[in-house]
C-alpha positions in Angstrom: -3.5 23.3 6.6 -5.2 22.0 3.6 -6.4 19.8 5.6 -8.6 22.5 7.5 -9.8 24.1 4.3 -11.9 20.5 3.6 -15.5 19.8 4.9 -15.5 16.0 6.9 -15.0 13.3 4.7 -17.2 10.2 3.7 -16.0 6.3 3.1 -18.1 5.4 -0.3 -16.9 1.8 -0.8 -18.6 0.5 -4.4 -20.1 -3.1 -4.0 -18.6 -3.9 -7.5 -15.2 -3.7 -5.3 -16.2 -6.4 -3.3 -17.9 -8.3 -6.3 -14.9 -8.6 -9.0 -11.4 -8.2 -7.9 -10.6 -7.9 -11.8 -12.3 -4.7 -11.9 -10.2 -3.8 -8.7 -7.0 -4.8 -10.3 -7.9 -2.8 -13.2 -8.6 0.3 -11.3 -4.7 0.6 -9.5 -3.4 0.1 -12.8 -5.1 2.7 -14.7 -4.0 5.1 -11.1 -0.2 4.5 -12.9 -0.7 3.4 -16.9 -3.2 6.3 -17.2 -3.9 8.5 -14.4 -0.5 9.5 -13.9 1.1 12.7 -15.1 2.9 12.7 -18.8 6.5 12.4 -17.2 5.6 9.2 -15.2 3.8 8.2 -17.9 6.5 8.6 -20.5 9.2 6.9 -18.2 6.8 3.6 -17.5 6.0 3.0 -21.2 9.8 3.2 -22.0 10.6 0.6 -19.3 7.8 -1.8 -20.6 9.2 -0.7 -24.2 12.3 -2.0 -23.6 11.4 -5.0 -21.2 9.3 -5.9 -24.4 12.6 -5.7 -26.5 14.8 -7.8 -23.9 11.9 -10.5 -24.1 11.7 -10.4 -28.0 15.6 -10.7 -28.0 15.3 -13.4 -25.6 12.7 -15.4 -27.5 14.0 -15.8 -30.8 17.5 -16.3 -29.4 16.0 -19.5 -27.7 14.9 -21.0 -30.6 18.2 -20.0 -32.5 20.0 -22.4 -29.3 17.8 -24.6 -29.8 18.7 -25.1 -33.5 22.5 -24.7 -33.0 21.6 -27.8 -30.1 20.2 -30.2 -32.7 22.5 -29.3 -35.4 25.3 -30.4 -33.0 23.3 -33.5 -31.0 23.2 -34.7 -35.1 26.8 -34.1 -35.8 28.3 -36.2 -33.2 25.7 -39.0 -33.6 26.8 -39.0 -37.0 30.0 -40.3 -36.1 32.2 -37.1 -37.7 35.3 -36.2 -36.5 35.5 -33.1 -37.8 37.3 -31.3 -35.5 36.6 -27.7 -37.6 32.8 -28.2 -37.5 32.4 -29.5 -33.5 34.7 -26.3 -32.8 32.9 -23.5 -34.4 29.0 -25.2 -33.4 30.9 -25.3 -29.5 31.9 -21.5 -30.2 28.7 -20.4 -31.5 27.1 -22.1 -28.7 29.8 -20.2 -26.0 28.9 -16.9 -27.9 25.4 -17.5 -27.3 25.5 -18.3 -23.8 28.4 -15.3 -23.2 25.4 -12.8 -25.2 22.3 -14.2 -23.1 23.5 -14.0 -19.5 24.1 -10.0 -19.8 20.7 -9.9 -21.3 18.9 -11.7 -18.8 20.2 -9.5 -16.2 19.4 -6.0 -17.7 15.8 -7.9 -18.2 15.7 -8.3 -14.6 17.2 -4.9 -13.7 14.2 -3.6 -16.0 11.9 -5.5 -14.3 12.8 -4.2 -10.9 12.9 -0.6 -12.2 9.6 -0.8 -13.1 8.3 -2.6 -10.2 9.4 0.2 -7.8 8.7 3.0 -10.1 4.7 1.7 -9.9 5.0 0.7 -5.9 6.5 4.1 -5.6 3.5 5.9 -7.7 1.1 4.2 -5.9 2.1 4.3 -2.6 2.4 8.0 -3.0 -1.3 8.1 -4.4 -2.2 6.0 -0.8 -0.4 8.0 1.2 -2.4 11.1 0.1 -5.3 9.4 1.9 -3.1 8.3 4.9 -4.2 10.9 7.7 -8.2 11.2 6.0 -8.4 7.9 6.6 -7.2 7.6 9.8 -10.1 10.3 10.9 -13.0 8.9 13.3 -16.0 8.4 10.2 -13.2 6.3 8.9 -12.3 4.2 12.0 -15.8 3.5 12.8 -16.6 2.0 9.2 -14.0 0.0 9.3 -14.9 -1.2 13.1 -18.2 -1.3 12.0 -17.0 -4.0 9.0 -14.7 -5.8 11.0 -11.6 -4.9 8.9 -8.6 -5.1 11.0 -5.8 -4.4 8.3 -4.8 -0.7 9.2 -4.4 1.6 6.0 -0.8 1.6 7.4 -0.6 -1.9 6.8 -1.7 -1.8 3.3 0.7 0.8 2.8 3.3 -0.6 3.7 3.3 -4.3 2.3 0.2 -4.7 0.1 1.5 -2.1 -2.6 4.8 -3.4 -3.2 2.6 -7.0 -3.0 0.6 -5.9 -5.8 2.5 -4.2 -7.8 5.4 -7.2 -7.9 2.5 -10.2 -8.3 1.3 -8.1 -11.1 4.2 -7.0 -12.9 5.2 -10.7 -13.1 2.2 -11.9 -14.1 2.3 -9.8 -16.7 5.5 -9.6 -18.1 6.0 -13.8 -17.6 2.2 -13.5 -19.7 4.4 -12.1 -22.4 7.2 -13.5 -22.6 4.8 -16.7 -22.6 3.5 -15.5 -25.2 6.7 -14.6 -27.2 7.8 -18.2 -26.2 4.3 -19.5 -27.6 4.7 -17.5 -31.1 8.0 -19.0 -31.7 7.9 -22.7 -30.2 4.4 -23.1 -31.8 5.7 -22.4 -35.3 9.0 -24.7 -34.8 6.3 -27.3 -33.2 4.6 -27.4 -35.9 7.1 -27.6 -38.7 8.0 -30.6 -36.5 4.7 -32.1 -35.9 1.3 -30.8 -36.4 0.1 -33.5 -34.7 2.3 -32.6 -31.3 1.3 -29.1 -31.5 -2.5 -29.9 -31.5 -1.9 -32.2 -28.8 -0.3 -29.7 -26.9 -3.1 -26.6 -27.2 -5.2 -29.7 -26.1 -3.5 -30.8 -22.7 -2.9 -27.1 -21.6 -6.6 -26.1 -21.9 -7.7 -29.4 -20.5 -5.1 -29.0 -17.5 -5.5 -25.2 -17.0 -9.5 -26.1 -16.9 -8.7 -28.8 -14.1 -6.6 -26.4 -12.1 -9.1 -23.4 -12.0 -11.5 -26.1 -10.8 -9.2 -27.8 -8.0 -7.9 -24.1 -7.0 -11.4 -22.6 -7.1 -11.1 -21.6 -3.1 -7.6 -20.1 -3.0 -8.8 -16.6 -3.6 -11.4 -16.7 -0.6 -9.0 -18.6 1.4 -6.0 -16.5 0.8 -8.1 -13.5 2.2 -9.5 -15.0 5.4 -5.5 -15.8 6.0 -4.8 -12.5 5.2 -7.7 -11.2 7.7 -6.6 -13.1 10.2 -2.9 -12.4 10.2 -4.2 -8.3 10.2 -5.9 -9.0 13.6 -3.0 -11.1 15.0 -0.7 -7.8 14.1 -3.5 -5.4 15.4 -3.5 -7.6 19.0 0.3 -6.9 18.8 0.2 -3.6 18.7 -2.2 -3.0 21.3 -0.5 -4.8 23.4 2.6 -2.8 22.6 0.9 0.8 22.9 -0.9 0.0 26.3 1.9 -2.3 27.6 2.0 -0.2 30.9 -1.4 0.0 31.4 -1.6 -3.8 30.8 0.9 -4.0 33.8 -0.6 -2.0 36.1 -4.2 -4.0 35.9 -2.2 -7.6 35.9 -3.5 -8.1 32.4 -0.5 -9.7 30.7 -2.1 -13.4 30.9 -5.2 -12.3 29.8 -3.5 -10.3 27.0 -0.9 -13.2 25.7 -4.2 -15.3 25.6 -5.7 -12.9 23.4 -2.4 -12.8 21.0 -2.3 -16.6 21.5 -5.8 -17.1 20.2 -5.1 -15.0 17.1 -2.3 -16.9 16.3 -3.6 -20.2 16.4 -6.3 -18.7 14.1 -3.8 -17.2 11.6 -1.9 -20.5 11.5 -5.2 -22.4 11.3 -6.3 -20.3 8.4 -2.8 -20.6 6.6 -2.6 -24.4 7.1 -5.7 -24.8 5.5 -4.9 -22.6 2.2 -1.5 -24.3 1.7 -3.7 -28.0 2.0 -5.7 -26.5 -1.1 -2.6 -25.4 -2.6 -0.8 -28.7 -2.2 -3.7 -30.6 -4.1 -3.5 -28.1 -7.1 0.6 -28.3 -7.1 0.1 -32.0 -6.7 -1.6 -32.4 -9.4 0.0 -29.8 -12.2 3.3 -32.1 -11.4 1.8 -35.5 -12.0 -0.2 -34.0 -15.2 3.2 -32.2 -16.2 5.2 -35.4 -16.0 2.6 -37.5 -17.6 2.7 -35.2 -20.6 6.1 -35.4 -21.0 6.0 -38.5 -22.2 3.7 -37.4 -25.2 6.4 -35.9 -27.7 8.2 -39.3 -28.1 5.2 -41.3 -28.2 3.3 -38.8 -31.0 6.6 -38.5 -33.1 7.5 -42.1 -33.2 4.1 -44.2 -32.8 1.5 -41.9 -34.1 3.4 -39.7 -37.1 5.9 -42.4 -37.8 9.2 -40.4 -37.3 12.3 -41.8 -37.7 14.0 -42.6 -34.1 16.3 -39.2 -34.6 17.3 -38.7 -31.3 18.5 -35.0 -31.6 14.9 -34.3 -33.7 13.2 -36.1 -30.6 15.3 -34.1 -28.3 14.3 -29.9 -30.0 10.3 -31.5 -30.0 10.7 -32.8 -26.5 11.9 -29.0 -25.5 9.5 -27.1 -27.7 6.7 -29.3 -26.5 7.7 -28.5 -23.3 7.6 -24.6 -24.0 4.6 -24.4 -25.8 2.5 -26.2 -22.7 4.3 -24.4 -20.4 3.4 -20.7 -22.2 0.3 -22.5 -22.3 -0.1 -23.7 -18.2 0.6 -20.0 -17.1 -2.8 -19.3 -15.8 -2.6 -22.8 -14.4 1.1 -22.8 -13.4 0.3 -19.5 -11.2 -2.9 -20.3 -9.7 -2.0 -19.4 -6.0 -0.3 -16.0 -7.2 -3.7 -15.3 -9.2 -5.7 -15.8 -6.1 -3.0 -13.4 -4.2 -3.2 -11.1 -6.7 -7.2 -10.8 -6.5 -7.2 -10.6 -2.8 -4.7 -7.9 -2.4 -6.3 -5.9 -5.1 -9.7 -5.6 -3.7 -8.0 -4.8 -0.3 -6.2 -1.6 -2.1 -9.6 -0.8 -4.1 -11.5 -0.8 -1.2 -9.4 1.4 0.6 -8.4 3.2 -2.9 -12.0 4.4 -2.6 -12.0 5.9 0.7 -12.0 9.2 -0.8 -12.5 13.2 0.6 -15.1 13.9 -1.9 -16.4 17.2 -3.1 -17.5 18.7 0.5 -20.7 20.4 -1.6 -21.8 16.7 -2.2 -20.9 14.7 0.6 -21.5 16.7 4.0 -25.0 18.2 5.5 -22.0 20.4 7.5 -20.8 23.3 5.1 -17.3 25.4 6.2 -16.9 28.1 4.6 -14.4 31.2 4.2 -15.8 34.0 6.4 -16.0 37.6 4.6 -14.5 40.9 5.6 -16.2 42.1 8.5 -17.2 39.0 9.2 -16.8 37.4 12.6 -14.1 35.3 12.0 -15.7 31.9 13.7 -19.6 32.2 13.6 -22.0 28.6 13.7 -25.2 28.5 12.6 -27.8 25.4 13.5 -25.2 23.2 13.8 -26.0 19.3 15.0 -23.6 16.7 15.9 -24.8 13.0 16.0 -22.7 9.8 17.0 -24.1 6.5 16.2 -27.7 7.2 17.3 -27.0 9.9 20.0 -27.2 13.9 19.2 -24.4 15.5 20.8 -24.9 19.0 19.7 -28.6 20.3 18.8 -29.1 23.4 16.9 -26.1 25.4 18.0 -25.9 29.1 17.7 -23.0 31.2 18.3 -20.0 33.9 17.1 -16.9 34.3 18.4 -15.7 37.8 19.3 -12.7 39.6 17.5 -10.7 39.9 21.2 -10.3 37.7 24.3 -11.7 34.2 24.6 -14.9 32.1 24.4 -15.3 29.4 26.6 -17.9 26.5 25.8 -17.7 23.8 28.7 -19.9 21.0 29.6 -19.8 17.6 31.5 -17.7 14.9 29.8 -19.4 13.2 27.1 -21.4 15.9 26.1 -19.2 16.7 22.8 -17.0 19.6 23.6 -14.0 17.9 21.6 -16.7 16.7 18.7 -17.4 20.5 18.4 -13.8 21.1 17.8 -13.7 18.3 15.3 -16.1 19.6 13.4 -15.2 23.2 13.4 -11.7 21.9 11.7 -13.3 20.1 9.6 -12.5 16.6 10.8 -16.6 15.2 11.8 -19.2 14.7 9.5 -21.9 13.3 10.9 -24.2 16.0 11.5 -25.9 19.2 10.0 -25.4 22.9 10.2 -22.8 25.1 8.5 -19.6 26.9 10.1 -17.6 30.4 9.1 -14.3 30.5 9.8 -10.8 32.2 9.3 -9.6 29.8 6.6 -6.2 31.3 6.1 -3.2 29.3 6.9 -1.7 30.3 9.8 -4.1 32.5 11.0 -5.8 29.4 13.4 -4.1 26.8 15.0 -5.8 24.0 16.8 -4.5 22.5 20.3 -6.3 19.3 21.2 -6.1 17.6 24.4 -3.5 15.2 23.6 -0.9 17.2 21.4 0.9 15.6 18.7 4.7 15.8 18.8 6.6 15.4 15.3 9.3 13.0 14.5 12.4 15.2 14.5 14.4 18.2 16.6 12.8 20.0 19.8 13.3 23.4 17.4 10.5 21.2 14.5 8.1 20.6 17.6 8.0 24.4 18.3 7.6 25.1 14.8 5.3 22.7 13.8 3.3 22.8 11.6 4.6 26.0 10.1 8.7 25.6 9.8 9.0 28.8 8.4 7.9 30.8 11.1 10.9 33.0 11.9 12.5 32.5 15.4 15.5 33.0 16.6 17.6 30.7 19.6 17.2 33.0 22.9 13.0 33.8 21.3 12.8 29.7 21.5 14.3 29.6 24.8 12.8 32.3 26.5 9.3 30.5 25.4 10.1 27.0 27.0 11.0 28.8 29.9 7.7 29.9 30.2 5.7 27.8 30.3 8.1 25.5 32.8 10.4 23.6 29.9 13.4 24.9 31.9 13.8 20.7 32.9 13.5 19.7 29.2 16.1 22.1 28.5 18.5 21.6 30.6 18.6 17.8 29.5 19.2 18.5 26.7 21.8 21.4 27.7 20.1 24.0 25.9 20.3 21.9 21.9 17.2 22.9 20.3 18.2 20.6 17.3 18.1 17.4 19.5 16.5 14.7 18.5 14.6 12.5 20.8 11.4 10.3 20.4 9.4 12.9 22.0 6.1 11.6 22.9 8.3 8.7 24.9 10.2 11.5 26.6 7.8 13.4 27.6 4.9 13.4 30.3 1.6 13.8 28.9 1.5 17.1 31.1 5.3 18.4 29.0 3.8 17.6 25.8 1.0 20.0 26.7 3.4 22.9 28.1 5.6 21.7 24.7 2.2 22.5 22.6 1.3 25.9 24.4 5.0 27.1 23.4 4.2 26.3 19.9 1.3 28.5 20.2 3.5 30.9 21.3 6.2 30.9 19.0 3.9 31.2 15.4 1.5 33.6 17.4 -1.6 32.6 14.9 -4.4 35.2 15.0 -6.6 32.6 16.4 -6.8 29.3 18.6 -9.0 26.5 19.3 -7.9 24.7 22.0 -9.3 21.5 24.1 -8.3 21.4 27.8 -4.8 22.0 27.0 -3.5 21.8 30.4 -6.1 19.3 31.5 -2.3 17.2 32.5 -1.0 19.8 34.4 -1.4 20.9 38.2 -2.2 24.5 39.1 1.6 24.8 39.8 2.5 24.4 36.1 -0.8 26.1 34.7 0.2 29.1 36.5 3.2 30.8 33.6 0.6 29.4 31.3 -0.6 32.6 29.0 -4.0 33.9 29.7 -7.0 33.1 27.3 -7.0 36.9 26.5 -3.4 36.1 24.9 -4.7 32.8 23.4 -7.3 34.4 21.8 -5.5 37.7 20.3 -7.0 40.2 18.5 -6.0 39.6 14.7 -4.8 43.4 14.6 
């Protein structure tokens, strides 16, 4: 019911969204880093905290291998046969190794605690806007845009896509830069001249792969476009299947799904061409480099041939560029990251704003001794057509109030907007605003995932009924079939709009109007699926519309 208590709501999508997908980024992370409550808050910054620790651990114990390494590569090219010194540099080495591997799986249990804690936090923050955004000013914007990714869609795989690119990206931009602090530092007790060398080749290389993967982010998004409408062609076909049949669609349909395809594959080839370039060319600058540490040390800085000094620069080399490379190294999972996130911005900013400040149509709480449903100059507008002109009316405390009309003329819109659901238009609205005083019945019902005793009592499970109540109501309104189908189990669980006709689901929503008796009812051609031989047990309007006394 809060629902009903909001004004319509308005899609107010900032062109700063579209503009810089760092800004977008920055945006969902503050939603969990900052906007969260103090508990969630707490818990996330003690997972980084000790993520942080794991990578500091992991870091200096590197570079304390990598000096047990050369002490031992030195050793046995010395020619010793100590047996005393190969066996405890071997232990120490075991140790090591026995320490790290138990470490770097609590680091990646960490890192998948915090993953889902932030693709939990924010998928309950989008899932808060779920059913808003699925209303009709919604649907046309996006229609309107051509955005065929579904906010269910976005739900369900571009959150956990974020929020795993970016807590990679982040925590590998750490640890690069733990790996950076200490392989810099051994580097350049080494060879100063290596470690200018290598700040040099990374900037140079990350420079060239910005500029060879400059189109991955736009092309990543038109693949991403175009595999959303091959899914949305999918599921049309799937929800009109039957109708499909009955016109002899199906070829032109396939066709249709066919087309999309070949357009999604199209667009994906051509992002993974761009891709192979960049990766192409990281490898061949990547090997070319490593020739550089035995070349600097031995040619240019006149280092003894020490083959187990040669091998710890060769690997700290390797570390430092490769802390270095990460913006380069990660090019394509940049570009991901910036097309998901302004995907999740935009539709992060699809918000119900403050009713007051958004909507020319108020709702407000009637009074005491108020009517309880009264409209005043109200006008409903669809695209460039007005519906509903200056409407005038009150309902009366008893009995029923019938508005009808040819189709098209905007008898649902009226009910729309009289819950609260339609923006586009002027006027303001009184009604009973208490939950479960009104209940609305729209033409096509909505039946629940779950029991046939949760469809009766939706959307108010605590209504108090009993069995034989329940029974006696789906009796009459003609359920008796239903029932005995079911032989008599009200908690059966069925997929209910697949069950049922069109014209049960009706009779199904009329008992539910029975069984929580609200004071009040709006309903739209509830038995418009029904013959005259079903509408008959239905309750008259004067029970519909009861008296709130």
């Amino acid at each position: 019911m809060e629902a009903l208590k909001r004004t319509s709501s308005v899609a107010v999508v900032g062109p700063q969204a579209k503009s810089n997908p760092w800004n977008a980024a920055v945006c969902l992370i503050r939603l969990f880093w900052w906007d969260s409550d103090w508990r969630c808050r707490a818990e996330a910054f003690a997972r980084i905290a000790a993520v942080i620790g794991v990578q500091l651990f992991r870091g200096k114990s590197r570079i304390w291998l990598s000096q047990v390494k050369r002490k031992q590569l030195q050793h046995l090219l010395s020619g010793s046969l100590d047996r005393w010194v190969v066996a405890k540099t071997v232990l120490q080495y075991l140790a090591a190794i026995l320490v790290l591997s138990p470490v770097s799986r609590l680091y990646y249990r960490l890192f998948r605690g915090l993953r889902l804690q932030w693709e939990g936090h924010l998928t309950k923050h989008f899932l808060g806007k779920f059913l808003e955004a699925q209303c009709f000013g919604h649907r046309a914007r996006r229609e309107e845009e051509h955005d065929d990714r579904n906010p269910d869609q976005r739900i369900a795989a571009d959150v956990g896509k974020f929020t795993s690119l970016a807590t990679i990206l982040a925590l590998d931009g750490f640890q690069a830069l733990v790996d950076l602090y200490f392989y810099s530092r051994l580097l350049w007790t080494l060879s100063p001249v290596l470690s200018r060398l290598a700040v040099f080749a990374a900037t140079f290389g990350t420079l060239l792969t910005q500029w060879l993967g400059r189109e991955l982010p736009a092309l990543y998004s038109a693949e991403r476009a175009a595999d959303g409408m091959f899914i949305y062609v999918l599921t049309r076909m799937r929800e009109n299947a039957e109708s499909i049949l009955f016109f002899g669609g199906e070829g032109r349909e396939v066709q249709r799904a066919e087309g999309a395809l070949q357009e999604r594959q199209a667009s994906e080839w051509k992002r993974l061409a761009a891709k192979d370039v960049v990766q192409l060319v990281q490898d061949q600058y990547r090997q070319a480099l490593s020739l550089s540490p035995s070349l600097v040390l031995v040619q240019v800085a006149g280092v003894a041939q020490d083959a187990a000094l040669l091998n710890q620069a060769n690997e700290a080399f390797d570390a430092v560029v490769r802390a270095l490379l990460l913006v380069a190294d990660n090019c394509s999972d940049f570009s991901r990251l910036s097309a998901v996130a302004l995907e999740l911005h935009s539709y992060h900013l699809e918000q119900l704003e403050d009713p007051a400040e958004t909507s020319r149509i108020r709702i407000q709480a009637v009074g005491k001794q108020e009517p309880w449903l009264e409209v005043k100059g109200l006008t409903l507008c669809l695209a460039d057509r007005t519906l509903v002109k200056d409407l005038c009316f009150e309902a009366p405390a008893s009995g029923g109030l019938l508005i009808s009309g040819p189709s098209g003329a905007g008898k649902t819109t009226l009910l729309r907007a009289l819950a609260g659901l339609w923006h586009k238009g002027t006027g303001e609205i009184k009604r009973e605003m208490r939950e479960g005083h009104v209940l609305f019945l729209p033409q096509r019902p909505y039946m629940s995932l779950g029991t046939l005793r949760e469809q009766l009592l939706y959307p108010n499970p605590k209504v108090a009924a009993d069995d034989a109540y329940l029974h006696e109501v789906l009796l009459s309104v003609g359920l008796q079939g239903v029932l005995q189908r079911l032989a008599g189990d009200l908690d059966a669980v069925r997929r209910w709009d697949e069950q049922l006709s069109v014209g049960e689901q009706q009779r199904l929503s009329v008992a539910r109007l029975l069984v929580q008796r609200p004071s009040y009812a709006l309903v739209d051609e509830v038995t418009s699926a029904n013959d005259p031989h079903h509408e008959a047990p239905m309750p008259p309007e004067s029970d519909i519309w009861a008296d709130e006394g």
